[in-house]
mmCIF file of C-alpha atoms in Angstrom:
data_model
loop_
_atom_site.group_PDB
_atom_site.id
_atom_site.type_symbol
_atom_site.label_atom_id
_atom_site.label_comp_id
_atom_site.label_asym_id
_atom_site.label_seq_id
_atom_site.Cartn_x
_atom_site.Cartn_y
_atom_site.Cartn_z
ATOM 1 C CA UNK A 1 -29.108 -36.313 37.481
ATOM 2 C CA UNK A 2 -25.728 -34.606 37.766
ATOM 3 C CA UNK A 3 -25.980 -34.342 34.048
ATOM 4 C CA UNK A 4 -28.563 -31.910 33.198
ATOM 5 C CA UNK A 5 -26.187 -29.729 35.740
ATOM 6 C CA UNK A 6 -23.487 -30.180 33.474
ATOM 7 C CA UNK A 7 -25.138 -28.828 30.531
ATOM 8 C CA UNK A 8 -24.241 -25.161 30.668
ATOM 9 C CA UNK A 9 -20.467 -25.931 31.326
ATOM 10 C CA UNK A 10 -20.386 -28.432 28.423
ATOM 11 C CA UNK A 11 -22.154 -26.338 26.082
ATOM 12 C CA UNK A 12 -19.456 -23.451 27.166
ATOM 13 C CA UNK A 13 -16.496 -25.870 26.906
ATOM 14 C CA UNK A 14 -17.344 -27.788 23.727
ATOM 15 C CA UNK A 15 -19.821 -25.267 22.005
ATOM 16 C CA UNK A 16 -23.129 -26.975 22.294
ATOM 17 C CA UNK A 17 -25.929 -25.648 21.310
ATOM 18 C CA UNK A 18 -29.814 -26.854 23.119
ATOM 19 C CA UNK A 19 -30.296 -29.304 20.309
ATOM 20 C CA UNK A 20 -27.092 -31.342 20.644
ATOM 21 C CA UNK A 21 -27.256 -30.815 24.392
ATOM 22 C CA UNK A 22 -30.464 -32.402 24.252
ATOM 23 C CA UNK A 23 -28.878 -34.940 21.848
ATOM 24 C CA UNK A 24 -26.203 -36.035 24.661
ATOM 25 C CA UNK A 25 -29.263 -36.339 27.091
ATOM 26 C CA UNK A 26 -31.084 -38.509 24.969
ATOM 27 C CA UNK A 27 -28.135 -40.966 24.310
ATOM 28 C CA UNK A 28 -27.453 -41.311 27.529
ATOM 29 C CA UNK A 29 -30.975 -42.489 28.374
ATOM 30 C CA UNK A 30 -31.544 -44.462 25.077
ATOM 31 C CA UNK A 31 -28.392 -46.477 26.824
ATOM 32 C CA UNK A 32 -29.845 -46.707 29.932
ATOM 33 C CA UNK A 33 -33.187 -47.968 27.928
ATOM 34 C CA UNK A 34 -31.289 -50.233 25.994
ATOM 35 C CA UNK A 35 -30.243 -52.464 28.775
ATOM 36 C CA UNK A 36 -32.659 -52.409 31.020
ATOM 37 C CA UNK A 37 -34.257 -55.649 29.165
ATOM 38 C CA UNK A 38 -30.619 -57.643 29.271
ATOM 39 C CA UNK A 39 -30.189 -56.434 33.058
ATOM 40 C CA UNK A 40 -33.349 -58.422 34.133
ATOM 41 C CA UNK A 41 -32.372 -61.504 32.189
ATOM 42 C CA UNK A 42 -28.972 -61.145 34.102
ATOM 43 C CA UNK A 43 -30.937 -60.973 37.211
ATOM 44 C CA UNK A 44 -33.446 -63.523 36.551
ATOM 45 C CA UNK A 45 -30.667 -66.271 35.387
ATOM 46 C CA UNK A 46 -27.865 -65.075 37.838
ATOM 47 C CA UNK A 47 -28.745 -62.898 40.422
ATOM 48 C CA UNK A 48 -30.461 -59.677 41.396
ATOM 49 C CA UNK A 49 -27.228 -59.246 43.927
ATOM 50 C CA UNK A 50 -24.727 -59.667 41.478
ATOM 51 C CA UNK A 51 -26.066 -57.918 38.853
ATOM 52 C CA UNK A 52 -26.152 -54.495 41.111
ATOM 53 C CA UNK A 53 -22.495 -54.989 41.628
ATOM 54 C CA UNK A 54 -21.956 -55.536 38.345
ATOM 55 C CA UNK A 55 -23.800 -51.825 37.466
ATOM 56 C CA UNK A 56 -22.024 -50.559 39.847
ATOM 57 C CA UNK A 57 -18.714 -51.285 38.959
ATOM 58 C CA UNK A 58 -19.134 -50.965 35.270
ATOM 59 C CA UNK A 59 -20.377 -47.923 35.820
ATOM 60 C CA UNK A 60 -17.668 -46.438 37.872
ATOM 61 C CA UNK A 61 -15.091 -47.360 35.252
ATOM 62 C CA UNK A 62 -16.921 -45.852 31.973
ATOM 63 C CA UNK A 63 -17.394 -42.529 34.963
ATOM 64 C CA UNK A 64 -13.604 -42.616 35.159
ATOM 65 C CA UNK A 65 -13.196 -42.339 31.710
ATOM 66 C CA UNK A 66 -15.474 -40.099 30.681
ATOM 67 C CA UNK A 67 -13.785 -37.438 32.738
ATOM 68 C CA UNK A 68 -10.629 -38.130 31.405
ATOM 69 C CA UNK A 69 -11.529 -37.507 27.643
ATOM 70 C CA UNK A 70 -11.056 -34.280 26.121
ATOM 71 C CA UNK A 71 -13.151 -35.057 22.850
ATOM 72 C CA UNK A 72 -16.901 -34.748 21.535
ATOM 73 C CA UNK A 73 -17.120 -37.934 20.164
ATOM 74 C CA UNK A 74 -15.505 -39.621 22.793
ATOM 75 C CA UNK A 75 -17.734 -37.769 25.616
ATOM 76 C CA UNK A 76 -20.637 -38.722 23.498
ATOM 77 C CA UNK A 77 -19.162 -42.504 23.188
ATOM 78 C CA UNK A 78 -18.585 -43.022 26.510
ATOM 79 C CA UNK A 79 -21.426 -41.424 27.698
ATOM 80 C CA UNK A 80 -23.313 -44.434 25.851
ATOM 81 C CA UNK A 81 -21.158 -46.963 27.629
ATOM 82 C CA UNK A 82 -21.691 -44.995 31.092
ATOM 83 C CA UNK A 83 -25.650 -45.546 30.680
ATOM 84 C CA UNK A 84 -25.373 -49.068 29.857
ATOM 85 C CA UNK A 85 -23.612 -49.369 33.180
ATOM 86 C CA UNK A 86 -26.453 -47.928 34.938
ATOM 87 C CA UNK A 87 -28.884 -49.925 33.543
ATOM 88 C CA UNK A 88 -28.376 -52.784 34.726
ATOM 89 C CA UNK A 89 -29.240 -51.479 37.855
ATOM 90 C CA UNK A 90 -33.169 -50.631 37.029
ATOM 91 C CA UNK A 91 -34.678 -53.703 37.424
ATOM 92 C CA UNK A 92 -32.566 -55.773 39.592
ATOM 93 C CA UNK A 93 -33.397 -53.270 42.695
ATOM 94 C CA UNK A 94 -36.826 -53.461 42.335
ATOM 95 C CA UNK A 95 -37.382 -57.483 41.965
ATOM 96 C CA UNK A 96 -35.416 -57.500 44.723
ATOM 97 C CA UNK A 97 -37.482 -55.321 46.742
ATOM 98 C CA UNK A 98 -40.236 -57.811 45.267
ATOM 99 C CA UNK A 99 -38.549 -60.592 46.918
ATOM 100 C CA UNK A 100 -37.580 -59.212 49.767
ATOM 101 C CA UNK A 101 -40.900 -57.319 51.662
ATOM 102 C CA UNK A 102 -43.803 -59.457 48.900
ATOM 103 C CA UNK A 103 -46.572 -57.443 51.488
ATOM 104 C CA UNK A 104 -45.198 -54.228 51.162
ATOM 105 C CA UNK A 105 -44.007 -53.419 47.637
ATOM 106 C CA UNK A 106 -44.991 -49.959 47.175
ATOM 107 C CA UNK A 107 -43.363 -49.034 50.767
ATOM 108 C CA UNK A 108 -40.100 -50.550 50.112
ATOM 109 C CA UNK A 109 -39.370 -49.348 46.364
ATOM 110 C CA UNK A 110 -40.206 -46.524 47.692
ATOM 111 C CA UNK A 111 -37.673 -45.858 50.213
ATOM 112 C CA UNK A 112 -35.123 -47.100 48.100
ATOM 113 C CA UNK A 113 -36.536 -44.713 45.540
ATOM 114 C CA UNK A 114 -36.371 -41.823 48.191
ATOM 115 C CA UNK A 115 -33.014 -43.066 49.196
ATOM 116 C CA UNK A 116 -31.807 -42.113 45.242
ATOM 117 C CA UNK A 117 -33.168 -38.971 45.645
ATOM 118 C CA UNK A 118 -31.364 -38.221 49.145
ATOM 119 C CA UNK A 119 -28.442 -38.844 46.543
ATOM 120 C CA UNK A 120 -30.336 -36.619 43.597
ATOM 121 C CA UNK A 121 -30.785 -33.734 46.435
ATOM 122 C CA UNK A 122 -27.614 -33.364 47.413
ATOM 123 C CA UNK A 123 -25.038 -34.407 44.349
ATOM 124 C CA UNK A 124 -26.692 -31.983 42.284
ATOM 125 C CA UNK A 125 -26.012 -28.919 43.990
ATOM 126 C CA UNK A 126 -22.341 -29.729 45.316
ATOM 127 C CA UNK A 127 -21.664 -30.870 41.707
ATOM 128 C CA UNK A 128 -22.987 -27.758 40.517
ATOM 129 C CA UNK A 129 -20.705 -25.782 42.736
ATOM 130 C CA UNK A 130 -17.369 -27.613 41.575
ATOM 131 C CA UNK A 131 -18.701 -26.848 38.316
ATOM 132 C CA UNK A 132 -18.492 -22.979 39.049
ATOM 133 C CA UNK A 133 -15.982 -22.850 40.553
ATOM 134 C CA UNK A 134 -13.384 -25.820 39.498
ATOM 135 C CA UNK A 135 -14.513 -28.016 36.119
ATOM 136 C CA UNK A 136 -17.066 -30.202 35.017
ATOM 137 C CA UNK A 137 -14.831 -32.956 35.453
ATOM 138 C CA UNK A 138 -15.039 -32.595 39.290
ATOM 139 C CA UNK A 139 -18.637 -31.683 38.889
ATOM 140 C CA UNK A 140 -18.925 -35.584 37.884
ATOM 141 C CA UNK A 141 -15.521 -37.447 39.280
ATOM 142 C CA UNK A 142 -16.184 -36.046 43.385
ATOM 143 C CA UNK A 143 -18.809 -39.024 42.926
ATOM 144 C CA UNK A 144 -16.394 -41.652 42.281
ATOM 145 C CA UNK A 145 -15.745 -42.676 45.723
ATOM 146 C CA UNK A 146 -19.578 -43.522 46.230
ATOM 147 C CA UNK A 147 -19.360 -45.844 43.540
ATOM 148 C CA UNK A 148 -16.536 -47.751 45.671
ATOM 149 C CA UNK A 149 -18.497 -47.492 48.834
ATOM 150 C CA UNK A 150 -21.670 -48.905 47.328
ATOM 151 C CA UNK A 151 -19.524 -51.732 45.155
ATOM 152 C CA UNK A 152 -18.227 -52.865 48.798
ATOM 153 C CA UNK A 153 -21.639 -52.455 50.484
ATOM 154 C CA UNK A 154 -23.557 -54.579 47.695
ATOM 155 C CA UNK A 155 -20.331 -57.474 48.061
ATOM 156 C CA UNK A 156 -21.299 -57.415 51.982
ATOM 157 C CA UNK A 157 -24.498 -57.012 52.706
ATOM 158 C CA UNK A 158 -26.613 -58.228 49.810
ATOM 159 C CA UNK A 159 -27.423 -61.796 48.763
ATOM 160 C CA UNK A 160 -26.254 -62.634 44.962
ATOM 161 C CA UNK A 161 -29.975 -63.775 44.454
ATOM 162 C CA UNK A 162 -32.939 -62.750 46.093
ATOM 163 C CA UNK A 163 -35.228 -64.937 44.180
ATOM 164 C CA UNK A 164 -35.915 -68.221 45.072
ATOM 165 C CA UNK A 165 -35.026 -69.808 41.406
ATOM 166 C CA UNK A 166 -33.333 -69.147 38.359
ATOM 167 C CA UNK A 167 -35.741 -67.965 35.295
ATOM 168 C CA UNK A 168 -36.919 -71.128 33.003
ATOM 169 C CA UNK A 169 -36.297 -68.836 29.862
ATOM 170 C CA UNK A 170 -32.999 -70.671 28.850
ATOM 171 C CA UNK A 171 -32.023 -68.050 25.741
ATOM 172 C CA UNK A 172 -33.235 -65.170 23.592
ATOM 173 C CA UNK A 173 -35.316 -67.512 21.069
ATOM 174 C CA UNK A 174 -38.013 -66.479 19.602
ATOM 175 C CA UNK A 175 -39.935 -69.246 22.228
ATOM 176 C CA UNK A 176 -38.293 -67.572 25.288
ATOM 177 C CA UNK A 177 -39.557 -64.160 24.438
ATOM 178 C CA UNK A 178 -43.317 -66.148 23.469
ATOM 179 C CA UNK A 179 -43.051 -67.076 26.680
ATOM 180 C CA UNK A 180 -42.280 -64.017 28.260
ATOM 181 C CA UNK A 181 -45.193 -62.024 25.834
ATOM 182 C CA UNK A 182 -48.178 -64.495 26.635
ATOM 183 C CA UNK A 183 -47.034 -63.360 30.269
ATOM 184 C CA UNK A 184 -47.617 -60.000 29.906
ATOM 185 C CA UNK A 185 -50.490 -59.852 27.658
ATOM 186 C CA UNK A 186 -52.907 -58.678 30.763
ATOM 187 C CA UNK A 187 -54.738 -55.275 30.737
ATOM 188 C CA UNK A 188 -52.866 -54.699 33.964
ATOM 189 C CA UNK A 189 -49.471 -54.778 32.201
ATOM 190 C CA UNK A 190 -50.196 -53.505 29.168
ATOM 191 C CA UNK A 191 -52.026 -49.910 30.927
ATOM 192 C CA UNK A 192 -49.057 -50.135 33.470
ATOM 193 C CA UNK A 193 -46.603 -50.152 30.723
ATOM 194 C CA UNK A 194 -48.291 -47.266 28.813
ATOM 195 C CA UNK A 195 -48.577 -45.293 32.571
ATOM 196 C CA UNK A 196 -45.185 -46.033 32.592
ATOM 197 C CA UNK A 197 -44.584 -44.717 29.219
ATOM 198 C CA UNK A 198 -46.198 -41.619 29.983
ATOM 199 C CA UNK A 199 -44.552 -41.072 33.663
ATOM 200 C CA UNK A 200 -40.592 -41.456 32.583
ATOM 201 C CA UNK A 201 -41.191 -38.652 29.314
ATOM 202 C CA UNK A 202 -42.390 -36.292 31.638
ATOM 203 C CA UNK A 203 -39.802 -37.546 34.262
ATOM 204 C CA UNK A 204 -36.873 -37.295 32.177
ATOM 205 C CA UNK A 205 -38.076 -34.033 29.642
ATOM 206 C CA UNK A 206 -38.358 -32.038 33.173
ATOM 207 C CA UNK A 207 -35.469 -33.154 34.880
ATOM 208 C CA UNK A 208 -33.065 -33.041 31.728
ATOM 209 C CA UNK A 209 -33.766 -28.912 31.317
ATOM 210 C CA UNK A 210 -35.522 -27.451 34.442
ATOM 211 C CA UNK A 211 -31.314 -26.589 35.783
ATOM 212 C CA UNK A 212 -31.110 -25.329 31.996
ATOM 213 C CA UNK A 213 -34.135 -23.240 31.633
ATOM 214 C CA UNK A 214 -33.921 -21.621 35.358
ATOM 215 C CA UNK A 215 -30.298 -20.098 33.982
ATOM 216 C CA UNK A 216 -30.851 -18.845 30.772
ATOM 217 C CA UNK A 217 -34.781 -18.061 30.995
ATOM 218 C CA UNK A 218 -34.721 -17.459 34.721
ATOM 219 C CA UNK A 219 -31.403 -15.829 34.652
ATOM 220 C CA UNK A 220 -30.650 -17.664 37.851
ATOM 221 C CA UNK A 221 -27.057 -18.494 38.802
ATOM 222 C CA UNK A 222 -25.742 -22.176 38.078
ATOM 223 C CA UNK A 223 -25.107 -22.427 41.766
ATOM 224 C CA UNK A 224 -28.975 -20.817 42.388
ATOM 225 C CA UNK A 225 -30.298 -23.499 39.811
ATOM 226 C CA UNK A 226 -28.579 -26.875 40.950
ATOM 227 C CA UNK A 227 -30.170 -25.848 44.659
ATOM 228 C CA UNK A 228 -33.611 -25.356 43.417
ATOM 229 C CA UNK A 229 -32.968 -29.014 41.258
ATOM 230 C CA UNK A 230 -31.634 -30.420 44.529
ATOM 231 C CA UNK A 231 -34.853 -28.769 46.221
ATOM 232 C CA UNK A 232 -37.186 -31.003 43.939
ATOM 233 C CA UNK A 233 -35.392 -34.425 44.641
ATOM 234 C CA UNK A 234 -35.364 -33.596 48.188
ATOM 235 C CA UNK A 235 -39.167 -33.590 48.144
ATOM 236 C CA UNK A 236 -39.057 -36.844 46.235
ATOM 237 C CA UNK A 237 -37.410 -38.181 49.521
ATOM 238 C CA UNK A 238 -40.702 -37.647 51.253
ATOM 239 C CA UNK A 239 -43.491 -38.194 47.959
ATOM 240 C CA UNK A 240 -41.941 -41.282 47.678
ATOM 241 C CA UNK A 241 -42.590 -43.225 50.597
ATOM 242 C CA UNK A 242 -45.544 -41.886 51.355
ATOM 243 C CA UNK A 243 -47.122 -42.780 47.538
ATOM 244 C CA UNK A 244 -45.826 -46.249 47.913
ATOM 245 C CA UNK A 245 -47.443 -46.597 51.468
ATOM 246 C CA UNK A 246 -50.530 -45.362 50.133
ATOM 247 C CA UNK A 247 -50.726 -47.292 47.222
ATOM 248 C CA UNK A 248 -50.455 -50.367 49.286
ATOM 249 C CA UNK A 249 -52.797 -49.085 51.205
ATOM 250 C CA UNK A 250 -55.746 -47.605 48.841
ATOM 251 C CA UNK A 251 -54.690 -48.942 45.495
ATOM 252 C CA UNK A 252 -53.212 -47.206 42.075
ATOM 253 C CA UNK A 253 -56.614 -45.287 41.043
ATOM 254 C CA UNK A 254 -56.711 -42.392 43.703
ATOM 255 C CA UNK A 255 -53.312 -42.257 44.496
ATOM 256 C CA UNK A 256 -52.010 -41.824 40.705
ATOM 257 C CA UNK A 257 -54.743 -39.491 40.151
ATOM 258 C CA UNK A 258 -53.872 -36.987 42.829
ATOM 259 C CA UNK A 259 -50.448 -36.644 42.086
ATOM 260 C CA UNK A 260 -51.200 -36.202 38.496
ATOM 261 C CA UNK A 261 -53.530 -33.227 38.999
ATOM 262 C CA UNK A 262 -51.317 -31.825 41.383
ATOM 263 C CA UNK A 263 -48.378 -31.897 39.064
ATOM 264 C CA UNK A 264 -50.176 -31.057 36.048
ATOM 265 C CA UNK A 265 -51.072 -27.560 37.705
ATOM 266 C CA UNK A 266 -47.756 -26.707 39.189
ATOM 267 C CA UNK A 267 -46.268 -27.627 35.546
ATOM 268 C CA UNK A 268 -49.304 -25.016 34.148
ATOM 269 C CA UNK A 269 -47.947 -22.263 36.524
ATOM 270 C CA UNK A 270 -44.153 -22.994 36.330
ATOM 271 C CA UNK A 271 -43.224 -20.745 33.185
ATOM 272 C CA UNK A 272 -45.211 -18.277 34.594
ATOM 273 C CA UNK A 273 -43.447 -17.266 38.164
ATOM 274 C CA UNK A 274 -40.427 -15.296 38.757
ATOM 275 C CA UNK A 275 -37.905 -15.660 42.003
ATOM 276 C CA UNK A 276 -36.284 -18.328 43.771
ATOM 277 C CA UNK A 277 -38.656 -18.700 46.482
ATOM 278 C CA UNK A 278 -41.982 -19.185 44.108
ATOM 279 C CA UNK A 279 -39.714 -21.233 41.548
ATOM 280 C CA UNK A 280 -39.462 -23.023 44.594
ATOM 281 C CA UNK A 281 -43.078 -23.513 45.967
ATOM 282 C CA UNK A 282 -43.964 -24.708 42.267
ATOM 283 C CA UNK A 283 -40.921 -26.791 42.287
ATOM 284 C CA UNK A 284 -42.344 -28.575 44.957
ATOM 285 C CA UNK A 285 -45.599 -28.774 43.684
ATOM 286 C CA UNK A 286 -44.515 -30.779 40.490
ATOM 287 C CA UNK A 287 -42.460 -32.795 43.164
ATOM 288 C CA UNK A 288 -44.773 -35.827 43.165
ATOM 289 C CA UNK A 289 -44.922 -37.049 39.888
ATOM 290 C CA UNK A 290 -41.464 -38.300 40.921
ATOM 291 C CA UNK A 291 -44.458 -41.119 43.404
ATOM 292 C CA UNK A 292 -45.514 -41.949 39.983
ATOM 293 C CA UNK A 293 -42.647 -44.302 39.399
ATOM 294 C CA UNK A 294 -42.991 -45.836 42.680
ATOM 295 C CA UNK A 295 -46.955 -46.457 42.410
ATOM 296 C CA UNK A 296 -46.547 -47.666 38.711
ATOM 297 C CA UNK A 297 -43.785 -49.642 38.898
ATOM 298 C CA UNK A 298 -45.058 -51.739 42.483
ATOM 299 C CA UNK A 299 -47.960 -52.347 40.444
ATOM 300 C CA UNK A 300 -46.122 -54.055 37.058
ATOM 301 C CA UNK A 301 -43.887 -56.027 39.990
ATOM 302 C CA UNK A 302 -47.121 -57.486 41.198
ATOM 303 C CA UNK A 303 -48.221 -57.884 38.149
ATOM 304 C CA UNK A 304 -45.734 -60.210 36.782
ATOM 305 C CA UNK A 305 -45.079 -63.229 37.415
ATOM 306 C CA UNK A 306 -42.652 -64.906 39.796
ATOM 307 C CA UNK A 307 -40.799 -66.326 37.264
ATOM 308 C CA UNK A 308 -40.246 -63.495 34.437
ATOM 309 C CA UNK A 309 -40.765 -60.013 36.641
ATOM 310 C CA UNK A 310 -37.036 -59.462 36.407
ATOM 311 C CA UNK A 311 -37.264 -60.003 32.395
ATOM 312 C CA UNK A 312 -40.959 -58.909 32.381
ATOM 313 C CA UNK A 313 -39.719 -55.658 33.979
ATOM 314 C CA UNK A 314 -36.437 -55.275 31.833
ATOM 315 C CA UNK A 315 -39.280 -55.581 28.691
ATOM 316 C CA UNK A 316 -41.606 -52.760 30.075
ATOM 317 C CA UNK A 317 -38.463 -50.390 31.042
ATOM 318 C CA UNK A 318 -36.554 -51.090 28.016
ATOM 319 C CA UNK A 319 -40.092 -50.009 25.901
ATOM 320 C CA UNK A 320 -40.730 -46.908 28.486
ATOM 321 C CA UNK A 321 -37.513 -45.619 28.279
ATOM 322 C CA UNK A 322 -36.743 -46.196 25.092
ATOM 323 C CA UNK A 323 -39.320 -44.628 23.916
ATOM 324 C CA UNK A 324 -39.255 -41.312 26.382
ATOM 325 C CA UNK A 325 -35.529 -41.198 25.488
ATOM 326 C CA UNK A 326 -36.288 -39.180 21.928
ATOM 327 C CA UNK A 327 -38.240 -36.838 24.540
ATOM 328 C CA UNK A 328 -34.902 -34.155 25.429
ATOM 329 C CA UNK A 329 -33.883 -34.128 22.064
ATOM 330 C CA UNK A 330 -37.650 -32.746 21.136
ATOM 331 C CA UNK A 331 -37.812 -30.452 24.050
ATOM 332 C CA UNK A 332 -34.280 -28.863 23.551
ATOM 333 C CA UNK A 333 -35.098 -28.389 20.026
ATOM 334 C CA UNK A 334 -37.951 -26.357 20.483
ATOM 335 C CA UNK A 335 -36.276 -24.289 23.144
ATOM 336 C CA UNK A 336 -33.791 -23.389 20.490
ATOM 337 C CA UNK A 337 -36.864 -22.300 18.297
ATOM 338 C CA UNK A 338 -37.628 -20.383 20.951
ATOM 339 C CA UNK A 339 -40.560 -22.076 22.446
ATOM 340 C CA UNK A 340 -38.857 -22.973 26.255
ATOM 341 C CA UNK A 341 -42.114 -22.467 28.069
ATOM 342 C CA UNK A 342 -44.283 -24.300 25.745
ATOM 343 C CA UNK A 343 -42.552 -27.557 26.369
ATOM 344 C CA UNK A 344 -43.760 -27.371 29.997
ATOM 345 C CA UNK A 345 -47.132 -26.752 29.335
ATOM 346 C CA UNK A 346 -46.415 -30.137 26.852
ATOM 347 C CA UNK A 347 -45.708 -32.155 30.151
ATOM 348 C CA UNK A 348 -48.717 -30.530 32.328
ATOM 349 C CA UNK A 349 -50.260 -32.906 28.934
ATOM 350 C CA UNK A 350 -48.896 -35.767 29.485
ATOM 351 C CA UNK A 351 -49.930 -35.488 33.339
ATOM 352 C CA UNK A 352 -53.546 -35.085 31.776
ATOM 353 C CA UNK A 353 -52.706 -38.464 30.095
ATOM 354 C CA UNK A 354 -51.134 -40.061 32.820
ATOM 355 C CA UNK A 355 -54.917 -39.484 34.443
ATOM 356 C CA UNK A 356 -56.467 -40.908 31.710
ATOM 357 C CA UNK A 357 -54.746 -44.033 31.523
ATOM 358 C CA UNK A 358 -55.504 -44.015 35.453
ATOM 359 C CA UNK A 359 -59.026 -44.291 34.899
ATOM 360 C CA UNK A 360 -58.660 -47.410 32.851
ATOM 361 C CA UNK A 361 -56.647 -49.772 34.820
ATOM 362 C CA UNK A 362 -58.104 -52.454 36.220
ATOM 363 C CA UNK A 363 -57.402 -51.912 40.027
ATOM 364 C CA UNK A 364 -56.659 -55.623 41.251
#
C-alpha cells in the first residue's frame, strides 16, 4: 500500500499521467494475481512455512532493485517481479491460520489481517513523508529492514508445514486441476469466489487512488493524504478482528451485509465532503469493507477441503485478483476524462453487489 503513495512523486519524476499510473497499479496486482494459484501448490506440496519465507525473501530482493533502477521499463519490469514475490504470501498465511486455530478461523485471519494493517497504518504515512521531503526511493527502501526482520522471524518461529500432509495433486495435469474443480464446484465456493470477486475491485480501485484523488481533487498535501490513508488502515486494525469474531460467531449473512451498507453510504458521501476532519469521519466509515476479506475468505477456507484449500484458495485468489486487477487501470482512466468522483460512486455499486451476492449464499 506504499504504492498508491508513490504515485504523485512517480508521475512528477517520470511524467506519468493517471492512465499509466493506473497502468503500473494494475501490473503490479495482475502479478500478485498471477501467483497466488502457484503459491498454494507450493504450500500444499512443501510447506505453508517455507513458502512465507520464500515471499519474503524474494520479495525483498526484487524491493532492492526496484529502487535502484532509474528507468520506466525497468520500474515497470521489476515491479512485475516485486508482486510475484508477494504473492506467494496470500494463501500460505491463511491455510495456515486454517491449520493452526480450525475453531476460530474468522478470529485468527483476522488478527493477522489487522496485524497488516498496523503495517498499512503506519508505512504509509512515514513513507509519504520521505517522499516529500527525501525521494521515492526512501519512500519504499526505509522498509527493507522489515523484510529481514520478518525473513528471520518466519526461519524461527514458524513450522515449514502447518498441514498435516502433503497435497495428493502430484502435477499441473489436466487430472490434477479435475480434481481440484470437482472440489470446488459447491454453491458455497462458487458465491464465495464471486463475493470475493466483488470485495478485492472495490478493495484495490479505492486504495490504489483515494492518496491520489485527496491531492489533486482535495488539494490536500502529500503528507495530509498518506495520514488520512494511514487513518483508514488503522481502522482496519479494529474492523478486522471484530468481523472475523463475529462471523464465527453469527455467520457470513448479517455480518457481510452490514458492512456492505455501511460502506456503500460512506463511498456515496465521500466525493461530496470537504476538510480533513470529515474526509476523515467518511474515511472511517468505508473502513470496514476492509472485514470483507476476512469474513469471505474464513468462509472459502472452510469451505475447501483439507486436502486442496491451499490450491483451492490459490484458484479463487488467482481468479479474484486477476480479474479486479484491470480495475485501476479503468478508474485512473476515467479520472483523466475527468470523471474522479464518479468512480466512487462505481464502488458504493459494487458494495450494492457485494449485498446481493450476500443474500444468496448458502450460510452453512
Amino acid at each position: 500500500m506504499i504504492y498508491p503513495v508513490l504515485i504523485p512523486e512517480l508521475r512528477s519524476s517520470y511524467g506519468f499521467d493517471l492512465s499509466t499510473a493506473g497502468l503500473l497499479l494494475s501490473l503490479l496486482w495482475v502479478s500478485t494475481a498471477v501467483g497466488q494459484l502457484p503459491g498454494g501448490i507450493i504450500s500444499d506440496r512443501f510447506g505453508e512455512g517455507w513458502t512465507l519465507l520464500m515471499s519474503v525473501v524474494i520479495s525483498g530482493v526484487m524491493l532492492v532493485l526496484v529502487i535502484s533502477v532509474n528507468t520506466v521499463a525497468a520500474l515497470f519490469a521489476l515491479t512485475v517481479l516485486l508482486g510475484l514475490g508477494l504473492s506467494l504470501y496470500g494463501v500460505a498465511r491463511y491455510t495456515a491460520m486454517r491449520d493452526l486455530f480450525p475453531n476460530r478461523v474468522g478470529f485468527s485471519v483476522g488478527i493477522v489481517l489487522a496485524a497488516a494493517d498496523i503495517g498499512q497504518s503506519l508505512l504509509p504515512p512515514i513513507a509519504g513523508f520521505l517522499v516529500v521531503f527525501l525521494s521515492w526511493q526512501f519512500g519504499l527502501g526505509f522498509t527493507l529492514p522489515f523484510f529481514v526482520i520478518a525473513a528471520i522471524a518466519l526461519w524461527a518461529y514458524v513450522p515449514a508445514r502447518t498441514s498435516t500432509s502433503a497435497s495428493p495433486i502430484d502435477s499441473l495435469s489436466v487430472a490434477g486441476f479435475r480434481t481440484i474443480f470437482s472440489g470446488m464446484s459447491t454453491p458455497t465456493i462458487m458465491y464465495g469466489t464471486v463475493l470475493f470477486l466483488l470485495f478485492v475491485s472495490l478493495w484495490i480501485s479505492f486504495t490504489s487512488f483515494y492518496p491520489t484523488y485527496l491531492v489533486e481533487v482535495k488539494s490536500l498535501s502529500s503528507t495530509r493524504a498518506s495520514l488520512l490513508f494511514g487513518a483508514f488502515f488503522g481502522a482496519g486494525v479494529f474492523v478486522k478482528p471484530l468481523c472475523g469474531a463475529a462471523y464465527d460467531r453469527i455467520g457470513i449473512r448479517p455480518t457481510m451485509l452490514s458492512i456492505a451498507l455501511v460502506s456503500g453510504i460512506a463511498l456515496v458521501v465521500f466525493p461530496s465532503v470537504e476538510g480533513t476532519v470529515p474526509i476523515l469521519l467518511i474515511t472511517v466509515l468505508v473502513a470496514p469493507i476492509l472485514g470483507s476479506g476476512t469474513i469471505v475468505q474464513s468462509h472459502l477456507i472452510n469451505a475447501l477441503a483439507d486436502e486442496i484449500k491451499g490450491t483451492g484458495l490459490g484458484v479463487i485468489r488467482t481468479i479474484g485478483l486477476g480479474l479486479a486487477s484491470i480495475i485501476p487501470s479503468i478508474f485512473g482512466a476515467a479520472a483523466d476524462r475527468g470523471f474522479f468522483d464518479e468512480g466512487f460512486y462505481a464502488l458504493a455499486v459494487l458494495a450494492v453487489l457485494m449485498m446481493v451476492v450476500t443474500t444468496r449464499m448458502p450460510t452453512n
